[in-house]
PDB file of C-alpha atoms in Angstrom:
ATOM      1  CA  MET A   1     -39.834 -56.740 -25.470  1.00 59.00           C
ATOM      2  CA  PRO A   2     -39.695 -53.174 -24.157  1.00 57.00           C
ATOM      3  CA  ILE A   3     -37.929 -52.463 -20.898  1.00 61.00           C
ATOM      4  CA  TYR A   4     -39.614 -50.109 -18.483  1.00 62.00           C
ATOM      5  CA  GLU A   5     -37.148 -48.446 -16.152  1.00 59.00           C
ATOM      6  CA  ASN A   6     -39.580 -45.829 -14.919  1.00 55.00           C
ATOM      7  CA  THR A   7     -42.641 -47.896 -14.118  1.00 63.00           C
ATOM      8  CA  LEU A   8     -45.082 -45.726 -12.223  1.00 74.00           C
ATOM      9  CA  TYR A   9     -44.682 -47.252  -8.788  1.00 88.00           C
ATOM     10  CA  PRO A  10     -44.975 -44.400  -6.276  1.00 90.00           C
ATOM     11  CA  ALA A  11     -43.307 -45.441  -3.039  1.00 94.00           C
ATOM     12  CA  PRO A  12     -44.933 -44.034   0.125  1.00 95.00           C
ATOM     13  CA  PHE A  13     -43.183 -40.888   1.290  1.00 94.00           C
ATOM     14  CA  PHE A  14     -42.483 -42.337   4.726  1.00 96.00           C
ATOM     15  CA  LEU A  15     -40.508 -45.278   3.303  1.00 97.00           C
ATOM     16  CA  PRO A  16     -37.341 -43.811   1.794  1.00 96.00           C
ATOM     17  CA  GLY A  17     -34.908 -46.323   0.337  1.00 97.00           C
ATOM     18  CA  GLY A  18     -34.752 -50.013  -0.378  1.00 98.00           C
ATOM     19  CA  HIS A  19     -34.273 -51.229   3.190  1.00 98.00           C
ATOM     20  CA  ALA A  20     -37.334 -49.432   4.552  1.00 98.00           C
ATOM     21  CA  GLN A  21     -39.419 -50.655   1.621  1.00 98.00           C
ATOM     22  CA  THR A  22     -38.188 -54.210   2.200  1.00 98.00           C
ATOM     23  CA  LEU A  23     -38.736 -54.314   5.961  1.00 98.00           C
ATOM     24  CA  TYR A  24     -42.082 -52.533   6.240  1.00 97.00           C
ATOM     25  CA  PRO A  25     -44.334 -55.292   4.822  1.00 97.00           C
ATOM     26  CA  ALA A  26     -42.414 -58.023   6.641  1.00 94.00           C
ATOM     27  CA  LEU A  27     -42.846 -56.254   9.967  1.00 95.00           C
ATOM     28  CA  PHE A  28     -46.188 -54.508   9.708  1.00 95.00           C
ATOM     29  CA  ARG A  29     -48.454 -56.064   7.080  1.00 96.00           C
ATOM     30  CA  THR A  30     -51.036 -58.562   8.293  1.00 93.00           C
ATOM     31  CA  LEU A  31     -53.690 -60.207   6.147  1.00 93.00           C
ATOM     32  CA  ASP A  32     -56.545 -62.544   6.929  1.00 89.00           C
ATOM     33  CA  LEU A  33     -57.869 -64.865   4.252  1.00 91.00           C
ATOM     34  CA  PRO A  34     -60.836 -67.247   4.350  1.00 88.00           C
ATOM     35  CA  ALA A  35     -59.953 -70.800   5.310  1.00 88.00           C
ATOM     36  CA  CYS A  36     -58.081 -72.645   2.585  1.00 93.00           C
ATOM     37  CA  THR A  37     -58.060 -76.279   1.570  1.00 94.00           C
ATOM     38  CA  VAL A  38     -54.644 -77.830   2.226  1.00 96.00           C
ATOM     39  CA  GLN A  39     -53.671 -80.709  -0.014  1.00 97.00           C
ATOM     40  CA  ARG A  40     -50.551 -82.807   0.368  1.00 97.00           C
ATOM     41  CA  ILE A  41     -48.955 -83.836  -2.905  1.00 97.00           C
ATOM     42  CA  THR A  42     -46.720 -86.901  -3.012  1.00 97.00           C
ATOM     43  CA  THR A  43     -43.517 -86.321  -4.989  1.00 96.00           C
ATOM     44  CA  PRO A  44     -41.871 -88.928  -7.229  1.00 95.00           C
ATOM     45  CA  ASP A  45     -39.259 -89.627  -4.509  1.00 94.00           C
ATOM     46  CA  ASN A  46     -42.036 -90.294  -1.955  1.00 95.00           C
ATOM     47  CA  ASP A  47     -41.685 -86.978  -0.178  1.00 96.00           C
ATOM     48  CA  PHE A  48     -44.512 -84.437  -0.036  1.00 97.00           C
ATOM     49  CA  LEU A  49     -45.458 -80.837  -0.785  1.00 98.00           C
ATOM     50  CA  ASP A  50     -48.216 -78.985   1.064  1.00 98.00           C
ATOM     51  CA  VAL A  51     -50.361 -76.714  -1.096  1.00 98.00           C
ATOM     52  CA  ASP A  52     -52.968 -74.190   0.071  1.00 98.00           C
ATOM     53  CA  PHE A  53     -55.892 -73.968  -2.339  1.00 97.00           C
ATOM     54  CA  HIS A  54     -58.090 -70.881  -2.295  1.00 95.00           C
ATOM     55  CA  TYR A  55     -61.218 -70.767  -4.426  1.00 93.00           C
ATOM     56  CA  ALA A  56     -62.791 -67.752  -6.085  1.00 90.00           C
ATOM     57  CA  ILE A  57     -66.207 -69.226  -5.280  1.00 75.00           C
ATOM     58  CA  LEU A  58     -65.958 -71.570  -2.325  1.00 64.00           C
ATOM     59  CA  GLY A  59     -66.774 -75.104  -3.338  1.00 62.00           C
ATOM     60  CA  TYR A  60     -66.840 -74.371  -7.055  1.00 61.00           C
ATOM     61  CA  PRO A  61     -63.335 -74.699  -8.499  1.00 63.00           C
ATOM     62  CA  ARG A  62     -62.919 -73.049 -11.879  1.00 78.00           C
ATOM     63  CA  LYS A  63     -60.682 -73.831 -14.839  1.00 91.00           C
ATOM     64  CA  ARG A  64     -58.316 -70.929 -14.236  1.00 95.00           C
ATOM     65  CA  LEU A  65     -55.592 -71.052 -11.560  1.00 97.00           C
ATOM     66  CA  VAL A  66     -52.610 -69.062 -10.301  1.00 98.00           C
ATOM     67  CA  ILE A  67     -49.767 -70.966  -8.625  1.00 98.00           C
ATOM     68  CA  VAL A  68     -47.804 -68.791  -6.189  1.00 98.00           C
ATOM     69  CA  SER A  69     -44.206 -69.591  -5.167  1.00 98.00           C
ATOM     70  CA  HIS A  70     -42.666 -67.984  -2.082  1.00 98.00           C
ATOM     71  CA  GLY A  71     -39.059 -66.949  -1.527  1.00 98.00           C
ATOM     72  CA  LEU A  72     -36.106 -68.317   0.432  1.00 98.00           C
ATOM     73  CA  GLU A  73     -37.237 -69.580   3.848  1.00 97.00           C
ATOM     74  CA  GLY A  74     -40.736 -68.283   3.222  1.00 97.00           C
ATOM     75  CA  ASN A  75     -44.009 -70.195   3.171  1.00 98.00           C
ATOM     76  CA  SER A  76     -47.589 -69.973   1.958  1.00 98.00           C
ATOM     77  CA  LYS A  77     -48.626 -67.926   5.006  1.00 97.00           C
ATOM     78  CA  ARG A  78     -46.321 -64.964   4.367  1.00 97.00           C
ATOM     79  CA  SER A  79     -48.127 -61.679   3.800  1.00 97.00           C
ATOM     80  CA  TYR A  80     -46.729 -61.212   0.294  1.00 98.00           C
ATOM     81  CA  VAL A  81     -48.071 -64.626  -0.711  1.00 98.00           C
ATOM     82  CA  LYS A  82     -51.465 -64.059   0.882  1.00 98.00           C
ATOM     83  CA  GLY A  83     -51.711 -60.619  -0.678  1.00 98.00           C
ATOM     84  CA  MET A  84     -51.105 -62.031  -4.154  1.00 98.00           C
ATOM     85  CA  VAL A  85     -53.529 -64.896  -3.557  1.00 98.00           C
ATOM     86  CA  ARG A  86     -56.236 -62.481  -2.406  1.00 97.00           C
ATOM     87  CA  ALA A  87     -55.759 -60.235  -5.436  1.00 97.00           C
ATOM     88  CA  PHE A  88     -56.173 -63.097  -7.903  1.00 96.00           C
ATOM     89  CA  VAL A  89     -59.074 -64.690  -6.029  1.00 95.00           C
ATOM     90  CA  ARG A  90     -60.924 -61.385  -6.058  1.00 94.00           C
ATOM     91  CA  ALA A  91     -60.241 -61.197  -9.790  1.00 94.00           C
ATOM     92  CA  GLY A  92     -61.997 -64.536 -10.270  1.00 93.00           C
ATOM     93  CA  TRP A  93     -59.070 -66.939 -10.146  1.00 95.00           C
ATOM     94  CA  ASP A  94     -58.518 -69.968  -7.985  1.00 95.00           C
ATOM     95  CA  ALA A  95     -55.116 -69.932  -6.310  1.00 97.00           C
ATOM     96  CA  ALA A  96     -52.613 -72.521  -5.132  1.00 98.00           C
ATOM     97  CA  ALA A  97     -49.889 -71.309  -2.769  1.00 98.00           C
ATOM     98  CA  TRP A  98     -47.357 -74.082  -2.341  1.00 98.00           C
ATOM     99  CA  ASN A  99     -44.647 -74.638   0.231  1.00 98.00           C
ATOM    100  CA  PHE A 100     -41.120 -75.680  -0.649  1.00 98.00           C
ATOM    101  CA  ARG A 101     -39.933 -78.833   1.090  1.00 95.00           C
ATOM    102  CA  GLY A 102     -39.600 -78.244   4.809  1.00 93.00           C
ATOM    103  CA  CYS A 103     -41.371 -74.874   4.705  1.00 97.00           C
ATOM    104  CA  SER A 104     -44.930 -75.857   5.632  1.00 95.00           C
ATOM    105  CA  GLY A 105     -44.098 -76.593   9.269  1.00 92.00           C
ATOM    106  CA  ALA A 106     -44.200 -80.363   8.871  1.00 90.00           C
ATOM    107  CA  PRO A 107     -40.945 -82.362   8.711  1.00 88.00           C
ATOM    108  CA  ASN A 108     -40.407 -83.963   5.347  1.00 92.00           C
ATOM    109  CA  ARG A 109     -39.816 -87.663   4.762  1.00 94.00           C
ATOM    110  CA  THR A 110     -36.441 -87.331   3.047  1.00 94.00           C
ATOM    111  CA  PRO A 111     -33.291 -85.477   4.091  1.00 92.00           C
ATOM    112  CA  TYR A 112     -33.454 -83.205   1.058  1.00 91.00           C
ATOM    113  CA  MET A 113     -34.730 -79.626   1.154  1.00 93.00           C
ATOM    114  CA  TYR A 114     -34.936 -77.230  -1.794  1.00 96.00           C
ATOM    115  CA  HIS A 115     -32.588 -74.940  -3.650  1.00 97.00           C
ATOM    116  CA  SER A 116     -32.665 -72.002  -6.042  1.00 97.00           C
ATOM    117  CA  GLY A 117     -32.400 -74.084  -9.198  1.00 97.00           C
ATOM    118  CA  SER A 118     -34.662 -76.989  -8.322  1.00 96.00           C
ATOM    119  CA  THR A 119     -37.721 -77.027 -10.559  1.00 97.00           C
ATOM    120  CA  GLU A 120     -38.883 -80.622 -10.148  1.00 96.00           C
ATOM    121  CA  ASP A 121     -41.201 -79.773  -7.269  1.00 97.00           C
ATOM    122  CA  LEU A 122     -42.700 -76.856  -9.175  1.00 98.00           C
ATOM    123  CA  GLN A 123     -43.320 -79.209 -12.083  1.00 97.00           C
ATOM    124  CA  CYS A 124     -44.952 -81.647  -9.658  1.00 97.00           C
ATOM    125  CA  VAL A 125     -47.326 -78.941  -8.422  1.00 98.00           C
ATOM    126  CA  VAL A 126     -48.164 -77.832 -11.966  1.00 98.00           C
ATOM    127  CA  ASN A 127     -48.899 -81.400 -13.056  1.00 97.00           C
ATOM    128  CA  PHE A 128     -51.072 -81.988  -9.995  1.00 97.00           C
ATOM    129  CA  CYS A 129     -53.089 -78.821 -10.605  1.00 97.00           C
ATOM    130  CA  ALA A 130     -53.520 -79.560 -14.305  1.00 96.00           C
ATOM    131  CA  GLY A 131     -54.727 -82.999 -13.278  1.00 95.00           C
ATOM    132  CA  LYS A 132     -57.443 -81.343 -11.204  1.00 94.00           C
ATOM    133  CA  GLY A 133     -58.891 -79.885 -14.389  1.00 93.00           C
ATOM    134  CA  TYR A 134     -57.284 -76.459 -14.543  1.00 95.00           C
ATOM    135  CA  GLU A 135     -56.818 -75.605 -18.201  1.00 93.00           C
ATOM    136  CA  GLU A 136     -55.278 -72.140 -17.815  1.00 96.00           C
ATOM    137  CA  ILE A 137     -52.487 -71.789 -15.247  1.00 98.00           C
ATOM    138  CA  VAL A 138     -50.255 -68.814 -14.538  1.00 98.00           C
ATOM    139  CA  LEU A 139     -47.211 -68.775 -12.289  1.00 98.00           C
ATOM    140  CA  VAL A 140     -46.306 -66.000  -9.852  1.00 98.00           C
ATOM    141  CA  GLY A 141     -43.086 -66.142  -7.842  1.00 98.00           C
ATOM    142  CA  PHE A 142     -41.078 -64.043  -5.446  1.00 98.00           C
ATOM    143  CA  SER A 143     -37.283 -63.912  -5.146  1.00 98.00           C
ATOM    144  CA  MET A 144     -36.021 -67.537  -5.124  1.00 98.00           C
ATOM    145  CA  GLY A 145     -39.468 -68.694  -6.214  1.00 98.00           C
ATOM    146  CA  GLY A 146     -39.229 -66.327  -9.157  1.00 98.00           C
ATOM    147  CA  ASN A 147     -35.815 -67.693 -10.108  1.00 98.00           C
ATOM    148  CA  GLN A 148     -37.201 -71.228 -10.079  1.00 98.00           C
ATOM    149  CA  ILE A 149     -40.123 -70.205 -12.283  1.00 98.00           C
ATOM    150  CA  LEU A 150     -37.915 -68.458 -14.845  1.00 98.00           C
ATOM    151  CA  LYS A 151     -35.526 -71.415 -14.947  1.00 98.00           C
ATOM    152  CA  TYR A 152     -38.442 -73.814 -15.358  1.00 98.00           C
ATOM    153  CA  LEU A 153     -39.848 -71.797 -18.240  1.00 98.00           C
ATOM    154  CA  GLY A 154     -36.537 -71.416 -20.063  1.00 97.00           C
ATOM    155  CA  ASP A 155     -34.558 -74.553 -19.343  1.00 95.00           C
ATOM    156  CA  PRO A 156     -34.749 -76.911 -22.363  1.00 90.00           C
ATOM    157  CA  VAL A 157     -34.699 -79.833 -19.922  1.00 89.00           C
ATOM    158  CA  SER A 158     -37.997 -78.683 -18.407  1.00 88.00           C
ATOM    159  CA  LYS A 159     -41.181 -79.998 -19.856  1.00 89.00           C
ATOM    160  CA  VAL A 160     -43.295 -76.869 -19.491  1.00 95.00           C
ATOM    161  CA  HIS A 161     -46.907 -77.948 -19.188  1.00 96.00           C
ATOM    162  CA  SER A 162     -49.190 -76.828 -21.999  1.00 96.00           C
ATOM    163  CA  SER A 163     -51.580 -75.276 -19.479  1.00 97.00           C
ATOM    164  CA  ILE A 164     -49.061 -72.548 -18.546  1.00 98.00           C
ATOM    165  CA  GLN A 165     -50.303 -69.290 -20.066  1.00 97.00           C
ATOM    166  CA  ALA A 166     -48.182 -66.598 -18.395  1.00 98.00           C
ATOM    167  CA  ALA A 167     -45.849 -65.860 -15.496  1.00 98.00           C
ATOM    168  CA  VAL A 168     -44.872 -62.981 -13.227  1.00 98.00           C
ATOM    169  CA  ALA A 169     -41.722 -62.851 -11.081  1.00 98.00           C
ATOM    170  CA  PHE A 170     -40.804 -60.199  -8.547  1.00 98.00           C
ATOM    171  CA  SER A 171     -37.434 -59.290  -6.988  1.00 98.00           C
ATOM    172  CA  VAL A 172     -35.573 -62.084  -8.765  1.00 98.00           C
ATOM    173  CA  PRO A 173     -31.922 -62.956  -7.960  1.00 98.00           C
ATOM    174  CA  CYS A 174     -31.571 -64.309 -11.491  1.00 98.00           C
ATOM    175  CA  ASP A 175     -27.761 -64.175 -11.222  1.00 98.00           C
ATOM    176  CA  LEU A 176     -27.034 -66.064  -8.010  1.00 98.00           C
ATOM    177  CA  ILE A 177     -23.325 -65.268  -8.074  1.00 98.00           C
ATOM    178  CA  GLY A 178     -24.128 -61.583  -8.079  1.00 98.00           C
ATOM    179  CA  ALA A 179     -26.896 -61.986  -5.505  1.00 98.00           C
ATOM    180  CA  ALA A 180     -24.451 -63.715  -3.143  1.00 97.00           C
ATOM    181  CA  LYS A 181     -22.141 -60.716  -3.469  1.00 97.00           C
ATOM    182  CA  ALA A 182     -25.039 -58.427  -2.661  1.00 98.00           C
ATOM    183  CA  MET A 183     -25.928 -60.389   0.454  1.00 97.00           C
ATOM    184  CA  ASP A 184     -22.338 -60.133   1.684  1.00 96.00           C
ATOM    185  CA  ARG A 185     -22.638 -56.353   1.910  1.00 97.00           C
ATOM    186  CA  PRO A 186     -22.390 -55.137   5.525  1.00 97.00           C
ATOM    187  CA  SER A 187     -25.707 -53.339   5.083  1.00 97.00           C
ATOM    188  CA  ASN A 188     -27.396 -56.706   4.496  1.00 98.00           C
ATOM    189  CA  SER A 189     -25.998 -58.424   7.583  1.00 97.00           C
ATOM    190  CA  ILE A 190     -29.336 -58.404   9.416  1.00 96.00           C
ATOM    191  CA  TYR A 191     -31.037 -60.268   6.564  1.00 98.00           C
ATOM    192  CA  LEU A 192     -28.179 -62.718   6.133  1.00 98.00           C
ATOM    193  CA  LYS A 193     -28.104 -63.579   9.830  1.00 97.00           C
ATOM    194  CA  ASN A 194     -31.826 -64.264   9.803  1.00 97.00           C
ATOM    195  CA  PHE A 195     -31.618 -66.510   6.737  1.00 98.00           C
ATOM    196  CA  MET A 196     -28.663 -68.387   8.182  1.00 98.00           C
ATOM    197  CA  ARG A 197     -30.408 -68.873  11.517  1.00 97.00           C
ATOM    198  CA  THR A 198     -33.479 -70.509   9.985  1.00 97.00           C
ATOM    199  CA  LEU A 199     -31.464 -72.580   7.520  1.00 97.00           C
ATOM    200  CA  LYS A 200     -29.207 -73.892  10.265  1.00 98.00           C
ATOM    201  CA  ASP A 201     -32.220 -74.701  12.433  1.00 96.00           C
ATOM    202  CA  LYS A 202     -33.575 -76.863   9.617  1.00 96.00           C
ATOM    203  CA  ILE A 203     -30.240 -78.603   9.179  1.00 97.00           C
ATOM    204  CA  ALA A 204     -30.149 -79.389  12.900  1.00 97.00           C
ATOM    205  CA  GLN A 205     -33.660 -80.833  12.679  1.00 95.00           C
ATOM    206  CA  LYS A 206     -32.648 -82.915   9.670  1.00 95.00           C
ATOM    207  CA  HIS A 207     -29.678 -84.237  11.602  1.00 96.00           C
ATOM    208  CA  GLU A 208     -31.952 -85.534  14.355  1.00 96.00           C
ATOM    209  CA  VAL A 209     -33.895 -87.622  11.841  1.00 94.00           C
ATOM    210  CA  PHE A 210     -31.080 -88.479   9.409  1.00 96.00           C
ATOM    211  CA  PRO A 211     -27.883 -88.408  11.505  1.00 96.00           C
ATOM    212  CA  GLU A 212     -25.872 -90.499   9.046  1.00 94.00           C
ATOM    213  CA  PHE A 213     -26.724 -88.263   6.109  1.00 94.00           C
ATOM    214  CA  VAL A 214     -26.667 -84.808   7.700  1.00 96.00           C
ATOM    215  CA  ASP A 215     -23.336 -83.883   9.293  1.00 97.00           C
ATOM    216  CA  ILE A 216     -23.520 -80.881  11.610  1.00 97.00           C
ATOM    217  CA  THR A 217     -19.857 -80.849  12.674  1.00 97.00           C
ATOM    218  CA  ASN A 218     -19.244 -77.462  11.036  1.00 97.00           C
ATOM    219  CA  LEU A 219     -22.777 -76.077  11.327  1.00 98.00           C
ATOM    220  CA  ASN A 220     -22.038 -73.360  13.869  1.00 95.00           C
ATOM    221  CA  ASP A 221     -19.135 -72.066  11.781  1.00 97.00           C
ATOM    222  CA  LEU A 222     -21.276 -71.254   8.739  1.00 98.00           C
ATOM    223  CA  LYS A 223     -21.734 -67.499   8.313  1.00 97.00           C
ATOM    224  CA  THR A 224     -22.571 -66.860   4.648  1.00 97.00           C
ATOM    225  CA  PHE A 225     -24.565 -68.379   1.814  1.00 97.00           C
ATOM    226  CA  LYS A 226     -21.292 -69.571   0.320  1.00 98.00           C
ATOM    227  CA  ASP A 227     -20.447 -71.384   3.552  1.00 98.00           C
ATOM    228  CA  PHE A 228     -23.866 -73.046   3.624  1.00 98.00           C
ATOM    229  CA  ASP A 229     -23.916 -73.984  -0.043  1.00 98.00           C
ATOM    230  CA  GLU A 230     -20.378 -75.380   0.080  1.00 98.00           C
ATOM    231  CA  GLU A 231     -21.243 -77.511   3.109  1.00 98.00           C
ATOM    232  CA  TYR A 232     -24.710 -78.725   2.139  1.00 98.00           C
ATOM    233  CA  THR A 233     -26.372 -77.562  -1.081  1.00 98.00           C
ATOM    234  CA  ALA A 234     -23.560 -78.344  -3.509  1.00 98.00           C
ATOM    235  CA  PRO A 235     -22.692 -81.855  -2.296  1.00 97.00           C
ATOM    236  CA  TRP A 236     -26.311 -82.838  -1.695  1.00 96.00           C
ATOM    237  CA  TYR A 237     -27.436 -81.957  -5.208  1.00 96.00           C
ATOM    238  CA  GLY A 238     -24.413 -83.002  -7.246  1.00 96.00           C
ATOM    239  CA  PHE A 239     -22.542 -79.723  -7.702  1.00 98.00           C
ATOM    240  CA  LYS A 240     -18.763 -79.463  -7.304  1.00 98.00           C
ATOM    241  CA  ASN A 241     -18.983 -76.384  -5.134  1.00 98.00           C
ATOM    242  CA  ALA A 242     -21.111 -73.325  -4.370  1.00 98.00           C
ATOM    243  CA  MET A 243     -19.879 -71.479  -7.456  1.00 98.00           C
ATOM    244  CA  GLU A 244     -21.004 -74.260  -9.794  1.00 98.00           C
ATOM    245  CA  TYR A 245     -24.354 -74.474  -7.990  1.00 98.00           C
ATOM    246  CA  TRP A 246     -24.935 -70.745  -8.361  1.00 98.00           C
ATOM    247  CA  LYS A 247     -23.877 -70.708 -12.002  1.00 98.00           C
ATOM    248  CA  GLU A 248     -26.014 -73.642 -13.090  1.00 98.00           C
ATOM    249  CA  SER A 249     -29.050 -72.596 -11.047  1.00 98.00           C
ATOM    250  CA  SER A 250     -29.190 -68.957 -12.165  1.00 98.00           C
ATOM    251  CA  SER A 251     -32.218 -68.342 -14.359  1.00 98.00           C
ATOM    252  CA  VAL A 252     -30.506 -65.501 -16.254  1.00 98.00           C
ATOM    253  CA  GLN A 253     -28.937 -67.997 -18.657  1.00 97.00           C
ATOM    254  CA  PHE A 254     -32.343 -69.435 -19.577  1.00 97.00           C
ATOM    255  CA  LEU A 255     -34.284 -66.242 -20.201  1.00 97.00           C
ATOM    256  CA  ASP A 256     -33.683 -66.296 -23.952  1.00 95.00           C
ATOM    257  CA  LYS A 257     -35.598 -69.585 -24.103  1.00 96.00           C
ATOM    258  CA  VAL A 258     -38.739 -68.408 -22.263  1.00 97.00           C
ATOM    259  CA  ARG A 259     -41.682 -68.867 -24.610  1.00 95.00           C
ATOM    260  CA  VAL A 260     -44.730 -67.810 -22.555  1.00 97.00           C
ATOM    261  CA  PRO A 261     -45.513 -64.153 -21.767  1.00 97.00           C
ATOM    262  CA  THR A 262     -43.515 -63.386 -18.641  1.00 97.00           C
ATOM    263  CA  LEU A 263     -43.227 -60.207 -16.597  1.00 97.00           C
ATOM    264  CA  MET A 264     -40.113 -59.735 -14.465  1.00 97.00           C
ATOM    265  CA  VAL A 265     -40.145 -56.856 -11.977  1.00 97.00           C
ATOM    266  CA  SER A 266     -37.102 -55.929  -9.892  1.00 97.00           C
ATOM    267  CA  ALA A 267     -36.672 -52.590  -8.152  1.00 96.00           C
ATOM    268  CA  ARG A 268     -33.434 -50.782  -8.775  1.00 96.00           C
ATOM    269  CA  ASN A 269     -33.071 -50.143  -5.038  1.00 97.00           C
ATOM    270  CA  ASP A 270     -33.481 -53.825  -4.125  1.00 98.00           C
ATOM    271  CA  PRO A 271     -30.771 -54.462  -1.491  1.00 98.00           C
ATOM    272  CA  PHE A 272     -30.593 -58.182  -2.360  1.00 98.00           C
ATOM    273  CA  LEU A 273     -29.753 -57.739  -6.041  1.00 98.00           C
ATOM    274  CA  TRP A 274     -26.511 -57.096  -7.930  1.00 98.00           C
ATOM    275  CA  PRO A 275     -26.363 -55.149 -11.223  1.00 97.00           C
ATOM    276  CA  THR A 276     -26.172 -58.474 -13.103  1.00 98.00           C
ATOM    277  CA  CYS A 277     -29.669 -59.324 -11.827  1.00 98.00           C
ATOM    278  CA  TYR A 278     -31.263 -56.887 -14.270  1.00 97.00           C
ATOM    279  CA  PRO A 279     -31.226 -58.746 -17.630  1.00 96.00           C
ATOM    280  CA  THR A 280     -31.829 -55.882 -20.033  1.00 94.00           C
ATOM    281  CA  GLY A 281     -30.083 -57.614 -22.929  1.00 93.00           C
ATOM    282  CA  GLN A 282     -32.244 -60.718 -22.705  1.00 94.00           C
ATOM    283  CA  ALA A 283     -35.407 -58.637 -22.454  1.00 93.00           C
ATOM    284  CA  HIS A 284     -34.467 -56.619 -25.539  1.00 92.00           C
ATOM    285  CA  ARG A 285     -33.965 -59.829 -27.527  1.00 93.00           C
ATOM    286  CA  SER A 286     -36.957 -61.735 -26.207  1.00 93.00           C
ATOM    287  CA  LYS A 287     -40.447 -61.815 -27.671  1.00 93.00           C
ATOM    288  CA  SER A 288     -41.861 -63.110 -24.384  1.00 95.00           C
ATOM    289  CA  LEU A 289     -39.967 -61.477 -21.514  1.00 96.00           C
ATOM    290  CA  TYR A 290     -41.136 -58.106 -20.197  1.00 95.00           C
ATOM    291  CA  LEU A 291     -38.715 -56.414 -17.788  1.00 95.00           C
ATOM    292  CA  GLU A 292     -39.699 -53.624 -15.426  1.00 95.00           C
ATOM    293  CA  THR A 293     -37.151 -51.996 -13.119  1.00 95.00           C
ATOM    294  CA  PRO A 294     -38.845 -49.253 -11.091  1.00 94.00           C
ATOM    295  CA  ALA A 295     -36.602 -47.011  -9.044  1.00 94.00           C
ATOM    296  CA  ASP A 296     -38.341 -48.009  -5.807  1.00 96.00           C
ATOM    297  CA  GLY A 297     -39.830 -51.141  -4.327  1.00 97.00           C
ATOM    298  CA  GLY A 298     -37.109 -52.769  -2.249  1.00 98.00           C
ATOM    299  CA  HIS A 299     -37.071 -56.573  -2.072  1.00 98.00           C
ATOM    300  CA  ILE A 300     -40.598 -57.992  -2.265  1.00 98.00           C
ATOM    301  CA  GLY A 301     -41.854 -54.637  -1.071  1.00 98.00           C
ATOM    302  CA  PHE A 302     -43.810 -52.440  -3.498  1.00 98.00           C
ATOM    303  CA  VAL A 303     -45.828 -51.069  -0.601  1.00 98.00           C
ATOM    304  CA  ARG A 304     -49.013 -49.200  -1.397  1.00 96.00           C
ATOM    305  CA  ILE A 305     -51.180 -47.515   1.212  1.00 95.00           C
ATOM    306  CA  ALA A 306     -54.835 -47.499   0.137  1.00 94.00           C
ATOM    307  CA  ASP A 307     -58.258 -48.461   1.427  1.00 92.00           C
ATOM    308  CA  ASP A 308     -58.335 -51.629  -0.682  1.00 92.00           C
ATOM    309  CA  ASP A 309     -55.058 -52.793   0.951  1.00 93.00           C
ATOM    310  CA  TYR A 310     -53.605 -54.008  -2.345  1.00 97.00           C
ATOM    311  CA  TYR A 311     -49.876 -53.635  -2.866  1.00 98.00           C
ATOM    312  CA  TRP A 312     -48.660 -52.344  -6.220  1.00 97.00           C
ATOM    313  CA  SER A 313     -47.135 -55.732  -7.105  1.00 98.00           C
ATOM    314  CA  GLU A 314     -50.512 -57.439  -6.706  1.00 98.00           C
ATOM    315  CA  ILE A 315     -52.279 -54.941  -8.940  1.00 96.00           C
ATOM    316  CA  ARG A 316     -49.506 -55.169 -11.536  1.00 96.00           C
ATOM    317  CA  ALA A 317     -49.524 -58.988 -11.623  1.00 97.00           C
ATOM    318  CA  VAL A 318     -53.292 -59.263 -12.114  1.00 97.00           C
ATOM    319  CA  GLU A 319     -53.196 -56.487 -14.699  1.00 95.00           C
ATOM    320  CA  PHE A 320     -50.369 -58.091 -16.722  1.00 96.00           C
ATOM    321  CA  VAL A 321     -51.961 -61.533 -16.733  1.00 97.00           C
ATOM    322  CA  GLY A 322     -55.287 -60.080 -17.759  1.00 95.00           C
ATOM    323  CA  GLN A 323     -53.708 -58.162 -20.631  1.00 93.00           C
ATOM    324  CA  VAL A 324     -51.686 -61.017 -22.125  1.00 94.00           C
ATOM    325  CA  MET A 325     -54.586 -63.461 -21.780  1.00 92.00           C
ATOM    326  CA  GLY A 326     -57.108 -61.059 -23.251  1.00 89.00           C
ATOM    327  CA  LEU A 327     -59.191 -60.882 -20.096  1.00 86.00           C
ATOM    328  CA  THR A 328     -59.195 -57.088 -19.818  1.00 73.00           C
TER     329      THR A 328
END
């Protein structure tokens, strides 16, 4: 598929650079949505996932649904998730914004959390939604959520549900080894400290409930993603070490196998991404993967100032899905 390096995303003049475009929506964007219906899905291992359902016409679910996946340490209430939900609902879609394990505010039943390469919970959500009667489902994901979606769509082990019609992924760390290098940059220290703080808080909470399983002896010494993944993620999920976890969980290796129309958008000034996170070779070879790498946008930014309060990413996602599904 063609690669668009100069997608017409005009960044606001007052937000120069990737850091400003990343921080602005996180700090200043607020959105109110009508009340949603929260459903708790039981997973095969007897844990649960909380999903916020928003309906295009309240009380009258349709056959068309978007499933929205948040990023690392995010949740269904983040502004970027709510903005995407609102855009699709206004376009006539029902929407399901799901929370990774431990991200909905309620403690989970098992000691396990989530990780960049885990797709079983996404599959669980898709199956549940298809079981509700949705015949046309599209997936939209941000950052880690985007990596999970791309891995799910391309991994031969995945059983991609027949209802999946298209996907869109923004700001994707598709090469986790490279993304870890990017996060170790001094300029990213503020983000890394915040991620580590919330991750360590969750580990401490897990220890209170599962003290024999969750060892916190070295918790305060963990400073980087590598430290955290060596201590917890890798051993918990059967990887030898952080490097093996990153390698096997990176969606970049599965992109050649994606078979549904998929748009991947990553800004070239994204401070969280490494050059290896822009898979131009795979996009050139693929009949299904569309890659767009605008100069601006930051990480899950793509700020747009307009009366309708849509961000560029929301307009682009609805537009792409409508085009590939023949709705526009």
